[in-house]
Coordinates of C-alpha atoms in Angstrom, one line a residue:
M1 CA -27.2 14.3 5.8
S2 CA -27.7 18.1 6.3
R3 CA -25.7 21.2 5.7
F4 CA -26.1 24.8 6.9
A5 CA -24.6 28.2 6.8
A6 CA -24.8 31.5 8.7
L7 CA -23.8 34.9 7.4
L8 CA -23.6 37.7 10.0
G9 CA -23.1 41.3 9.0
P10 CA -23.6 42.2 5.4
G11 CA -27.4 42.3 5.4
P12 CA -29.5 42.0 2.2
G13 CA -27.2 44.2 0.1
Q14 CA -25.0 41.2 -0.8
P15 CA -27.0 39.1 -3.2
P16 CA -24.0 37.5 -5.0
L17 CA -22.8 36.1 -1.6
A18 CA -26.2 34.7 -0.9
R19 CA -26.5 33.1 -4.3
R20 CA -23.1 31.5 -4.0
I21 CA -23.8 30.1 -0.6
E22 CA -27.1 28.7 -1.8
A23 CA -25.6 27.2 -4.9
D24 CA -22.9 25.4 -2.9
L25 CA -25.3 24.0 -0.3
A26 CA -27.5 22.8 -3.2
R27 CA -24.5 21.1 -4.9
R28 CA -23.6 19.3 -1.7
T29 CA -27.0 18.2 -0.6
G30 CA -29.1 17.9 -3.8
Q31 CA -31.7 20.2 -2.2
V32 CA -32.5 23.8 -2.6
P33 CA -31.7 25.4 0.8
R34 CA -34.2 27.4 2.7
H35 CA -33.3 30.9 3.8
W36 CA -34.1 32.8 7.0
E37 CA -33.2 36.4 7.5
S38 CA -33.4 39.0 10.3
E39 CA -31.6 42.3 10.7
G40 CA -27.9 41.5 10.2
I41 CA -28.1 37.7 10.2
Q42 CA -28.9 35.2 7.5
L43 CA -29.2 31.4 8.0
W44 CA -29.5 28.6 5.4
Q45 CA -30.4 25.0 5.9
A46 CA -30.4 22.2 3.3
G47 CA -30.8 18.4 3.7
A48 CA -32.4 16.3 6.3
W49 CA -33.2 18.8 9.1
V50 CA -35.5 21.8 9.3
A51 CA -34.0 25.0 10.6
R52 CA -36.3 26.3 13.3
S53 CA -37.1 29.2 15.6
F54 CA -38.1 28.7 19.3
G55 CA -39.0 32.0 20.9
P56 CA -36.0 34.3 20.4
L57 CA -33.7 31.4 19.3
T58 CA -33.2 30.2 15.7
L59 CA -31.0 27.2 14.9
A60 CA -29.5 25.7 11.7
G61 CA -27.2 22.8 11.9
D62 CA -25.9 19.3 11.1
L63 CA -27.2 17.0 13.9
A64 CA -26.3 13.3 14.4
L65 CA -27.5 13.1 18.0
T66 CA -27.9 9.8 19.9
D67 CA -29.6 9.0 23.2
L68 CA -32.7 11.0 22.2
P69 CA -35.2 9.2 24.5
E70 CA -33.1 10.3 27.5
L71 CA -32.9 13.9 26.3
R72 CA -36.7 14.0 25.7
A73 CA -37.3 12.7 29.2
A74 CA -35.0 15.3 30.7
L75 CA -36.9 18.0 28.9
A76 CA -40.4 16.4 29.4
A77 CA -40.7 16.7 25.6
D78 CA -43.1 14.9 23.4
P79 CA -42.0 11.5 22.0
G80 CA -42.0 12.9 18.5
T81 CA -39.8 15.9 19.2
D82 CA -37.0 15.8 16.6
P83 CA -33.3 16.7 17.3
V84 CA -33.6 20.3 16.2
G85 CA -36.5 20.9 18.6
L86 CA -34.6 19.1 21.4
V87 CA -31.5 21.3 21.0
L88 CA -33.6 24.5 20.9
A89 CA -35.5 23.4 24.0
A90 CA -32.4 22.4 25.8
W91 CA -30.6 25.7 25.1
R92 CA -33.7 27.6 26.1
R93 CA -33.7 25.8 29.5
W94 CA -30.0 25.3 30.2
G95 CA -28.1 27.7 27.9
P96 CA -24.6 26.5 27.0
G97 CA -24.9 23.9 29.8
A98 CA -27.2 22.0 27.4
L99 CA -24.1 20.9 25.5
D100 CA -23.1 18.5 28.3
R101 CA -26.4 16.7 27.8
L102 CA -26.0 16.2 24.0
C103 CA -24.5 12.9 22.8
G104 CA -23.3 12.0 19.3
G105 CA -22.1 14.3 16.6
F106 CA -23.3 17.8 16.0
A107 CA -22.4 21.2 14.6
F108 CA -24.8 24.1 14.6
A109 CA -25.3 27.9 14.5
L110 CA -27.7 29.5 17.0
W111 CA -29.0 33.1 16.8
D112 CA -30.4 34.7 19.9
A113 CA -32.5 37.7 19.0
R114 CA -32.5 39.0 22.6
T115 CA -28.7 39.4 22.8
R116 CA -28.1 39.6 19.0
R117 CA -25.3 37.0 19.5
L118 CA -24.5 34.2 17.1
T119 CA -23.2 31.0 18.8
A120 CA -21.5 28.3 16.8
V121 CA -20.9 24.9 18.4
R122 CA -18.9 21.7 17.4
D123 CA -19.2 18.3 19.1
R124 CA -16.6 16.9 21.5
F125 CA -14.4 15.1 19.0
G126 CA -15.2 17.0 15.7
I127 CA -17.3 14.3 14.1
Q128 CA -19.4 16.9 12.4
P129 CA -17.4 19.6 10.5
L130 CA -17.6 23.4 11.2
A131 CA -15.6 26.1 9.6
Y132 CA -15.7 29.9 9.7
A133 CA -14.1 33.1 8.5
A134 CA -14.2 36.5 10.3
A135 CA -13.5 39.8 8.6
P136 CA -14.4 43.3 9.5
G137 CA -18.2 43.6 9.5
R138 CA -18.8 40.0 8.5
V139 CA -18.6 36.4 9.9
V140 CA -19.5 33.4 7.8
V141 CA -20.0 29.9 9.4
A142 CA -20.7 26.6 7.6
G143 CA -20.1 22.9 7.7
D144 CA -17.9 22.9 4.6
L145 CA -14.9 24.9 3.5
S146 CA -16.4 25.6 0.1
T147 CA -19.5 27.1 1.7
V148 CA -17.4 29.4 3.8
L149 CA -15.4 30.5 0.8
A150 CA -18.6 31.2 -1.1
G151 CA -19.4 33.8 1.6
L152 CA -16.2 35.8 1.0
D153 CA -15.6 38.5 -1.5
A154 CA -12.4 37.0 -3.0
P155 CA -10.3 33.8 -2.7
P156 CA -8.0 34.0 0.4
E157 CA -4.3 33.4 0.1
T158 CA -2.8 30.0 0.7
D159 CA -1.8 29.3 4.3
R160 CA 1.8 28.4 3.9
A161 CA 2.1 26.9 7.4
W162 CA -0.8 24.6 6.7
V163 CA 0.9 23.4 3.5
A164 CA 4.2 22.7 5.4
G165 CA 2.3 20.7 7.9
F166 CA 0.4 18.8 5.2
L167 CA 3.6 17.9 3.3
S168 CA 5.3 16.8 6.5
G169 CA 2.4 14.6 7.6
Q170 CA 2.4 16.7 10.8
P171 CA -0.8 18.9 10.9
L172 CA 0.0 21.8 13.2
D173 CA -3.3 22.2 14.8
A174 CA -7.0 21.6 14.5
V175 CA -7.8 25.1 13.4
R176 CA -5.9 25.9 10.2
T177 CA -7.0 25.1 6.7
A178 CA -5.4 25.5 3.3
W179 CA -6.7 29.1 3.1
R180 CA -5.4 31.8 5.3
G181 CA -8.2 33.2 7.5
V182 CA -10.6 30.3 6.8
L183 CA -10.5 28.4 10.1
R184 CA -12.1 25.3 11.6
L185 CA -13.8 25.5 15.0
P186 CA -11.8 23.0 17.2
P187 CA -13.7 20.0 18.5
G188 CA -15.3 20.6 21.9
H189 CA -15.4 24.4 21.4
L190 CA -18.0 27.0 20.9
M191 CA -17.7 30.4 19.3
V192 CA -19.6 33.5 20.2
V193 CA -19.9 36.5 17.8
E194 CA -21.0 39.6 19.7
P195 CA -23.1 42.4 18.1
D196 CA -19.9 44.5 17.6
G197 CA -18.3 41.6 15.6
T198 CA -16.0 40.5 18.4
V199 CA -15.3 36.7 18.1
T200 CA -14.6 34.6 21.2
L201 CA -13.7 30.9 21.3
R202 CA -13.8 28.8 24.4
P203 CA -13.8 25.0 25.1
W204 CA -17.0 23.6 26.4
Y205 CA -15.6 20.0 26.7
R206 CA -12.1 18.8 27.8
L207 CA -11.4 15.0 27.8
E208 CA -8.7 15.5 30.3
R209 CA -11.2 16.8 32.8
S210 CA -14.0 14.3 32.1
A211 CA -13.3 11.4 34.4
P212 CA -15.9 8.6 34.1
P213 CA -17.4 6.9 37.1
K214 CA -15.0 4.4 38.6
V215 CA -15.5 0.7 37.7
Q216 CA -14.1 -2.4 39.3
D217 CA -13.7 -4.2 36.0
A218 CA -13.2 -2.3 32.8
A219 CA -14.0 -5.2 30.5
P220 CA -17.8 -5.5 31.1
A221 CA -18.1 -1.7 31.4
L222 CA -16.5 -1.3 28.0
R223 CA -18.6 -4.0 26.4
A224 CA -21.8 -2.4 27.7
A225 CA -20.7 1.1 26.6
L226 CA -19.7 -0.1 23.1
A227 CA -23.0 -2.1 22.7
H228 CA -25.0 1.0 23.8
A229 CA -23.1 3.2 21.4
T230 CA -23.5 0.8 18.5
N231 CA -27.2 0.4 19.1
Q232 CA -27.7 4.1 19.2
A233 CA -25.8 4.5 16.0
C234 CA -28.3 2.1 14.3
A235 CA -31.4 3.7 15.8
D236 CA -32.3 6.2 13.1
G237 CA -33.1 3.6 10.4
P238 CA -31.5 1.0 8.0
T239 CA -27.8 0.9 8.8
A240 CA -25.1 -1.2 7.2
T241 CA -21.8 -2.1 8.7
M242 CA -18.3 -2.2 7.4
L243 CA -16.6 -5.5 8.0
S244 CA -12.9 -5.8 7.3
G245 CA -12.1 -8.8 9.5
G246 CA -10.1 -6.6 11.9
L247 CA -10.8 -6.2 15.6
D248 CA -12.7 -2.9 15.4
S249 CA -15.1 -3.6 12.5
S250 CA -15.8 -7.1 13.7
T251 CA -16.6 -5.8 17.2
L252 CA -19.2 -3.3 15.9
S253 CA -20.6 -5.7 13.3
L254 CA -21.4 -8.3 15.9
L255 CA -22.6 -5.9 18.6
S256 CA -25.0 -4.4 15.9
V257 CA -26.8 -7.8 15.7
G258 CA -26.6 -8.6 19.4
P259 CA -29.6 -9.4 21.6
D260 CA -30.4 -5.7 22.3
A261 CA -29.8 -4.4 18.8
P262 CA -32.5 -2.5 17.0
G263 CA -34.1 -4.0 13.9
P264 CA -34.5 -4.7 11.2
Q265 CA -32.1 -7.6 10.8
P266 CA -30.2 -9.1 9.0
R267 CA -27.7 -6.3 8.6
P268 CA -25.6 -5.8 5.4
A269 CA -22.0 -6.3 6.2
L270 CA -19.8 -4.8 3.5
S271 CA -16.3 -6.1 2.9
L272 CA -13.5 -5.4 0.4
R273 CA -12.0 -8.7 -0.9
Y274 CA -8.7 -9.0 -2.6
R275 CA -7.4 -11.5 -5.2
D276 CA -4.0 -11.5 -3.5
P277 CA -4.2 -14.0 -0.6
A278 CA -1.6 -11.9 1.3
M279 CA -4.1 -9.0 1.5
D280 CA -7.5 -10.8 1.6
E281 CA -9.1 -11.0 5.0
G282 CA -11.6 -13.6 3.9
R283 CA -10.8 -16.1 6.7
H284 CA -11.5 -13.6 9.5
I285 CA -14.6 -12.2 7.7
E286 CA -16.1 -15.6 7.3
D287 CA -15.5 -16.3 11.0
V288 CA -17.4 -13.2 12.0
L289 CA -20.2 -14.0 9.6
R290 CA -20.6 -17.5 11.1
Q291 CA -20.5 -16.0 14.6
S292 CA -23.4 -13.7 13.7
R293 CA -25.7 -16.8 13.0
G294 CA -27.3 -15.1 10.0
G295 CA -27.5 -11.7 11.6
L296 CA -25.0 -10.3 9.1
V297 CA -25.5 -10.6 5.3
P298 CA -22.2 -10.5 3.4
V299 CA -21.8 -8.0 0.7
S300 CA -18.4 -8.4 -1.0
L301 CA -16.7 -5.7 -3.2
P302 CA -13.5 -5.8 -5.1
G303 CA -10.7 -4.4 -3.0
E304 CA -8.2 -3.6 -5.7
T305 CA -8.3 0.1 -6.8
A306 CA -8.0 0.9 -10.5
A307 CA -5.4 3.5 -11.4
D308 CA -8.0 5.7 -13.0
E309 CA -10.0 5.7 -9.8
L310 CA -7.1 6.4 -7.6
F311 CA -5.7 9.3 -9.7
D312 CA -9.1 11.0 -10.2
L313 CA -8.0 13.7 -7.8
D314 CA -10.0 16.5 -9.4
A315 CA -13.3 14.8 -8.7
Q316 CA -12.3 14.1 -5.1
L317 CA -11.3 17.8 -4.7
D318 CA -14.9 18.7 -5.6
W319 CA -15.9 17.3 -2.2
Q320 CA -12.7 17.6 -0.1
D321 CA -12.1 21.3 -1.0
Q322 CA -8.4 21.0 0.0
P323 CA -5.6 18.4 -0.1
V324 CA -6.1 15.4 2.1
F325 CA -4.0 12.4 2.9
A326 CA -6.2 9.2 2.5
P327 CA -4.6 6.6 0.3
G328 CA -7.6 4.2 0.9
L329 CA -10.3 6.8 0.1
A330 CA -11.2 5.1 -3.2
G331 CA -12.0 1.9 -1.4
T332 CA -14.0 3.7 1.2
R333 CA -16.0 5.4 -1.6
R334 CA -16.9 2.0 -3.0
L335 CA -18.2 0.9 0.4
Y336 CA -20.3 4.1 0.7
R337 CA -21.9 3.5 -2.7
A338 CA -22.7 -0.1 -1.8
V339 CA -24.4 1.2 1.4
R340 CA -26.9 3.1 -0.7
E341 CA -27.4 0.2 -3.1
Q342 CA -28.4 -1.9 0.0
G343 CA -31.1 0.7 0.8
C344 CA -29.3 2.1 3.8
L345 CA -28.5 5.7 4.7
A346 CA -26.0 5.1 7.4
V347 CA -23.0 2.8 8.0
L348 CA -21.1 1.7 11.1
N349 CA -17.4 2.6 10.8
G350 CA -14.7 1.3 13.2
H351 CA -12.5 4.2 12.5
G352 CA -10.5 5.3 15.5
G353 CA -10.7 2.1 17.5
D354 CA -6.9 1.8 17.8
E355 CA -6.6 5.3 19.2
V356 CA -9.6 5.1 21.5
I357 CA -8.6 1.7 23.1
G358 CA -4.9 2.3 23.4
G359 CA -2.5 -0.5 24.5
T360 CA 0.6 0.4 22.6
P361 CA 4.4 0.4 23.2
R362 CA 3.9 3.9 24.5
D363 CA 2.0 2.5 27.5
I364 CA 4.8 0.1 28.2
A365 CA 7.3 2.9 28.0
L366 CA 5.3 4.9 30.6
I367 CA 5.4 1.9 32.9
A368 CA 9.2 1.9 32.5
G369 CA 9.3 5.6 33.1
S370 CA 7.6 5.1 36.5
G371 CA 10.5 2.9 37.5
Q372 CA 8.9 -0.5 37.0
W373 CA 11.6 -1.7 34.6
P374 CA 11.4 -5.5 35.2
L375 CA 7.6 -5.4 34.5
A376 CA 8.0 -3.1 31.5
L377 CA 10.7 -5.3 29.9
A378 CA 8.6 -8.5 30.5
L379 CA 5.5 -6.8 28.9
A380 CA 7.6 -5.5 25.9
A381 CA 8.9 -9.0 25.3
R382 CA 5.5 -10.6 25.5
Q383 CA 4.0 -8.0 23.2
A384 CA 6.7 -8.6 20.7
R385 CA 6.1 -12.3 20.7
F386 CA 2.4 -11.7 20.4
T387 CA 2.7 -9.5 17.3
G388 CA 5.6 -11.4 15.8
E389 CA 8.0 -8.5 16.0
S390 CA 11.7 -8.8 16.9
V391 CA 12.0 -9.1 20.7
T392 CA 15.5 -7.6 20.5
Q393 CA 14.4 -4.6 18.5
T394 CA 11.4 -4.0 20.8
L395 CA 13.5 -4.1 23.9
A396 CA 16.1 -1.8 22.3
A397 CA 13.4 0.7 21.4
L398 CA 12.2 0.7 25.0
L399 CA 15.8 1.3 26.3
A400 CA 16.4 4.0 23.7
V401 CA 13.2 5.9 24.8
R402 CA 13.3 5.4 28.5
G403 CA 16.7 4.1 29.4
R404 CA 19.0 6.3 31.4
R405 CA 22.7 6.9 30.9
G406 CA 24.4 3.8 29.4
F407 CA 21.1 1.9 28.9
G408 CA 19.7 4.6 26.7
R409 CA 22.9 4.7 24.7
L410 CA 22.8 0.9 24.4
G411 CA 19.3 1.0 23.1
R412 CA 20.1 3.6 20.5
W413 CA 23.2 1.7 19.4
M414 CA 21.1 -1.5 19.0
L415 CA 18.7 0.5 16.8
A416 CA 21.3 2.0 14.6
D417 CA 20.5 1.8 10.9
S418 CA 17.2 0.1 11.7
G419 CA 14.8 3.0 11.0
P420 CA 14.4 6.3 9.2
A421 CA 16.6 9.3 9.9
P422 CA 15.1 11.6 12.6
Q423 CA 14.5 14.4 10.1
E424 CA 12.8 12.2 7.4
W425 CA 9.3 13.3 8.5
R426 CA 10.0 16.7 7.0
A427 CA 12.1 15.6 4.0
L428 CA 9.6 16.6 1.4
V429 CA 9.1 20.2 2.7
D430 CA 11.2 22.9 1.0
P431 CA 13.8 23.9 3.6
D432 CA 13.1 27.6 3.1
L433 CA 9.4 26.9 3.7
A434 CA 10.1 24.9 6.8
R435 CA 12.2 27.7 8.2
E436 CA 9.7 30.4 7.2
T437 CA 6.8 28.6 8.9
R438 CA 8.9 27.5 11.9
L439 CA 7.7 23.9 11.2
V440 CA 9.9 22.1 13.6
E441 CA 9.2 24.5 16.5
R442 CA 5.4 24.4 15.8
V443 CA 5.4 20.6 15.8
R444 CA 7.4 20.5 19.1
A445 CA 5.0 23.0 20.6
G446 CA 2.0 21.0 19.6
A447 CA 3.4 18.0 21.4
Q448 CA 3.5 19.9 24.7
A449 CA 0.8 19.2 27.3
D450 CA -1.4 22.0 28.6
P451 CA 0.4 23.4 31.7
G452 CA -2.9 23.3 33.5
D453 CA -3.0 19.5 33.3
R454 CA 0.4 18.8 35.0
D455 CA -1.5 17.4 38.0
L456 CA -2.8 14.6 35.8
P457 CA -1.0 11.3 35.1
Q458 CA 1.3 11.5 32.0
G459 CA -0.4 8.5 30.4
L460 CA -3.8 10.2 30.6
R461 CA -2.4 13.4 29.2
L462 CA -0.8 11.7 26.3
H463 CA -3.8 9.5 25.4
A464 CA -6.1 12.4 25.6
A465 CA -3.8 14.6 23.5
M466 CA -3.8 11.9 20.8
M467 CA -7.6 11.7 20.9
T468 CA -8.2 15.5 20.7
G469 CA -5.3 16.4 18.4
P470 CA -5.6 17.6 14.9
L471 CA -5.5 14.2 13.2
A472 CA -8.9 12.9 14.5
P473 CA -11.1 15.8 13.3
A474 CA -9.2 16.0 10.0
A475 CA -10.0 12.3 9.4
F476 CA -13.7 12.8 10.3
E477 CA -13.9 15.7 7.9
L478 CA -12.5 13.8 4.9
L479 CA -14.5 10.7 5.6
G480 CA -17.6 12.7 6.1
R481 CA -17.2 14.6 2.8
A482 CA -16.6 11.4 0.9
A483 CA -19.8 10.0 2.4
Q484 CA -21.7 13.1 1.6
A485 CA -20.9 12.7 -2.0
D486 CA -22.8 9.4 -1.9
G487 CA -25.6 10.5 0.4
V488 CA -24.4 8.3 3.3
A489 CA -23.9 9.1 7.0
P490 CA -21.0 7.3 8.7
R491 CA -21.4 6.4 12.4
Y492 CA -18.5 6.0 14.8
P493 CA -19.4 4.1 18.0
F494 CA -15.9 4.1 19.2
Y495 CA -16.1 7.9 19.5
D496 CA -19.1 7.8 21.8
H497 CA -17.8 10.1 24.6
R498 CA -18.5 7.5 27.3
V499 CA -16.5 4.9 25.5
V500 CA -13.6 7.3 25.0
E501 CA -13.6 8.5 28.6
L502 CA -13.7 5.0 30.0
C503 CA -10.7 3.9 27.9
V504 CA -8.5 7.0 28.3
W505 CA -8.8 7.0 32.1
Q506 CA -7.7 3.4 32.4
P507 CA -4.2 2.8 33.9
E508 CA -1.4 1.8 31.4
L509 CA -1.2 -1.7 32.9
A510 CA -4.8 -2.4 32.1
K511 CA -4.3 -1.3 28.5
V512 CA -1.4 -3.7 27.9
A513 CA -2.5 -6.5 30.3
G514 CA -0.6 -9.8 29.5
G515 CA 1.5 -8.0 27.0
R516 CA -1.3 -7.9 24.5
P517 CA -1.9 -4.7 22.5
R518 CA -5.4 -3.3 22.8
A519 CA -6.0 -5.6 25.8
L520 CA -9.0 -3.6 27.0
L521 CA -11.0 -4.5 23.8
R522 CA -9.8 -8.0 23.6
E523 CA -11.0 -8.8 27.1
A524 CA -14.3 -6.9 26.7
M525 CA -15.1 -8.9 23.5
R526 CA -14.5 -12.3 25.1
G527 CA -17.5 -14.4 24.0
V528 CA -18.6 -11.9 21.4
L529 CA -15.8 -12.2 18.8
P530 CA -14.6 -15.5 17.4
E531 CA -11.3 -16.3 19.1
S532 CA -9.5 -16.2 15.7
V533 CA -10.4 -12.4 15.5
R534 CA -10.2 -11.5 19.2
L535 CA -6.6 -12.8 19.5
R536 CA -5.5 -11.7 16.1
R537 CA -1.8 -11.0 16.1
D538 CA -1.5 -9.1 12.8
K539 CA -2.9 -6.4 10.7
T540 CA -2.9 -6.6 7.0
D541 CA -0.6 -4.1 5.3
F542 CA -2.1 -2.8 2.1
I543 CA 0.9 -0.8 1.0
A544 CA 1.8 -3.3 -1.8
D545 CA -1.5 -2.7 -3.6
F546 CA -1.1 1.1 -3.2
W547 CA 2.5 1.0 -4.5
T548 CA 1.6 -1.1 -7.5
T549 CA -1.3 1.2 -8.4
L550 CA 0.9 4.3 -8.0
R551 CA 3.5 2.9 -10.4
Q552 CA 0.9 2.7 -13.2
D553 CA 0.8 6.6 -13.2
P554 CA -1.9 6.8 -15.9
Q555 CA -1.7 10.5 -16.4
G556 CA 2.1 10.8 -16.1
R557 CA 1.9 13.1 -13.1
L558 CA 4.5 11.2 -11.1
A559 CA 6.8 10.8 -14.1
A560 CA 6.7 14.6 -14.5
F561 CA 8.2 15.0 -11.0
R562 CA 11.4 13.3 -12.2
A563 CA 11.9 16.3 -14.5
G564 CA 11.1 19.0 -11.9
P565 CA 8.6 20.0 -9.2
G566 CA 6.4 22.0 -11.6
P567 CA 3.6 23.7 -9.7
L568 CA 5.2 22.6 -6.4
Q569 CA 8.3 24.8 -6.9
G570 CA 8.9 26.6 -3.6
W571 CA 6.7 24.2 -1.7
V572 CA 8.8 20.9 -1.9
D573 CA 12.4 19.9 -1.8
A574 CA 12.9 19.3 -5.5
G575 CA 15.7 16.8 -5.0
V576 CA 13.7 14.6 -2.6
L577 CA 10.7 14.7 -4.9
R578 CA 12.8 13.8 -7.9
A579 CA 14.5 10.9 -6.0
D580 CA 11.2 9.6 -4.7
A581 CA 9.6 9.6 -8.2
A582 CA 12.7 7.8 -9.6
R583 CA 12.5 5.2 -6.8
L584 CA 8.9 4.5 -7.6
A585 CA 9.6 4.1 -11.3
R586 CA 12.5 1.7 -10.9
S587 CA 11.5 -0.6 -8.0
P588 CA 8.5 -2.9 -7.6
D589 CA 9.3 -3.2 -3.9
P590 CA 7.1 -0.9 -1.8
D591 CA 8.6 2.0 0.3
P592 CA 5.9 3.4 2.5
A593 CA 7.7 6.7 3.2
V594 CA 8.3 7.3 -0.5
A595 CA 4.7 6.4 -1.4
F596 CA 3.2 8.7 1.2
R597 CA 5.4 11.6 0.2
L598 CA 4.5 11.2 -3.5
W599 CA 0.8 11.0 -2.6
R600 CA 0.9 14.2 -0.7
A601 CA 2.8 15.9 -3.5
L602 CA 0.2 14.7 -6.0
W603 CA -2.7 16.1 -4.0
L604 CA -1.1 19.4 -3.4
A605 CA -0.2 19.8 -7.1
A606 CA -3.7 18.9 -8.2
W607 CA -5.1 21.5 -5.7
I608 CA -2.7 24.2 -6.9
E609 CA -3.4 23.5 -10.6
R610 CA -7.1 23.8 -9.9
G611 CA -6.7 27.5 -9.4
P612 CA -9.2 29.7 -7.5
A613 CA -11.8 28.0 -5.5
R614 CA -14.9 26.9 -7.4
A615 CA -17.0 28.9 -4.9
F616 CA -15.9 32.1 -6.6
T617 CA -17.0 31.2 -10.1
A618 CA -20.4 32.6 -11.2
P619 CA -23.0 30.7 -9.3
P620 CA -25.1 28.5 -11.6
P621 CA -28.9 28.4 -11.4
L622 CA -30.0 26.1 -8.6
P623 CA -30.6 22.6 -10.1
A624 CA -34.1 22.0 -11.3
S625 CA -33.8 18.4 -10.0
C626 CA -33.1 19.6 -6.5
A627 CA -36.0 18.9 -4.1
P628 CA -37.0 21.9 -2.0
C629 CA -35.8 21.8 1.6
P630 CA -38.7 21.9 4.1
I631 CA -39.7 25.4 5.1
L632 CA -38.4 27.0 8.3
A633 CA -40.7 26.1 11.1
S634 CA -41.5 28.1 14.2
D635 CA -42.4 26.9 17.7
R636 CA -43.8 29.1 20.4

């Protein structure tokens, strides 16, 4: 775990900014950051890595690189060369072309004394966070929002469009944050700050233009790619694995103890277990443990979340910096703490497996859109039977989306009164705020494909857009900040770029082969997963536990919404908020839409009540308990 910051422009005459930045980095890492300064540029590094100079280049960053032996070989570097040294050597040799040779997660700032340019880089999918703010005469770059805020003179205004997107559950882009002018560098992008302060962003990676080598059979190729990604994720040291009993976590857990897996074994497998049999995944977890033949050691934790833990939003905001939507975050934090208790510093996380693998009704709809209606209808019926959903409703949905003329009307008639109103997604947003921020128009625009990609198949464009849209990096950021609080590094093998590229470029028919959702992974894991898991038809729904805990409302925050919006006045539709709070109070039956709207409202209210960002309070002395960060090193 490492954090860094770069401040370009103000020079040594701004000691309050430097003290605030140092204090925030120390708070987040538990280490006193080391400081490097040249004319017009300051860099800080705290945590696991050593900021370093190599000739005219100086780098500070957060590196979770994989495939290091291959990179060392390409550079003819010594076997002991660490990731910082490798990135510097690669940039010295190949310039920005070095980025194509980096695998894993990374975010860094690189100062070139020859050109007096600062370059900031973020990995392909935004696994490592990177934010910045640019003002006349100053640019501040850091991994965390609070560190960027610490480098500003005053708290920025709230970004009203970001709030509208948050309340609607439709983030508008991968750039905005809750503060106007404090921005995130999009995944797969680099930013160059010229000597005159001009800031330029450009993509260095585009999934839509990264076709993998063609393979005759995707299943063995996917199995090999995932096994390699999993082994690389475990290569840095003791690594635990999350095991929920689902397809994704079970895949990673068993691959991590496969014949080519790095030691030591056995590997701790952490699971949340529930008293309610309807939510407990014990049967599938036990099947995976047996399949591992002792390679996985079970570590069971209580799955139920106490109300005090769920509603402790202020403590969570200390790390998240802005409102987030993550109802299961408390359970994830329990898993992270258990990782440390097991003596591990990293953990395998199956997050994103659904999105990477694909194989959804959308793929069947694309098959129908290509004119293959008999095949699409047959696949839709088989998928409905596999998942236990209504065949009639599934076929009606397909007709409604893809049917022409009378068939489309027939499908929509069959679906009447069977789902939410079309505008329900924005129901919580104050109507004036929605109009002011052009919420509907922005969401529609965000769904449009890049005109330069019109030559690509529609299925490829849609799958790639989902993988590179704003939801993925936002999830990585909130999970990473929660892990940072417990000193743990999450690893995401499904987001190895070779795994992603292989899956995204598969045809729709391969993704839904036999009418099975996520067919690519199911076939690839034949012989690895127990059949009870490989052919699972269901996914456990945890909304009942979340709803029950919400109803406890230990601080009375939700009850207060029945009287009025309070700090949310002007942000939310007061009538919708009042009705949702009343629905929660009177009914024990879960309503997911109501629960999620209330959870977003709670987070936003807690953030507003918190007042100015803590980064602008007087910086405390750096903790005496903080260990000093290693000094900046120099290579010739």
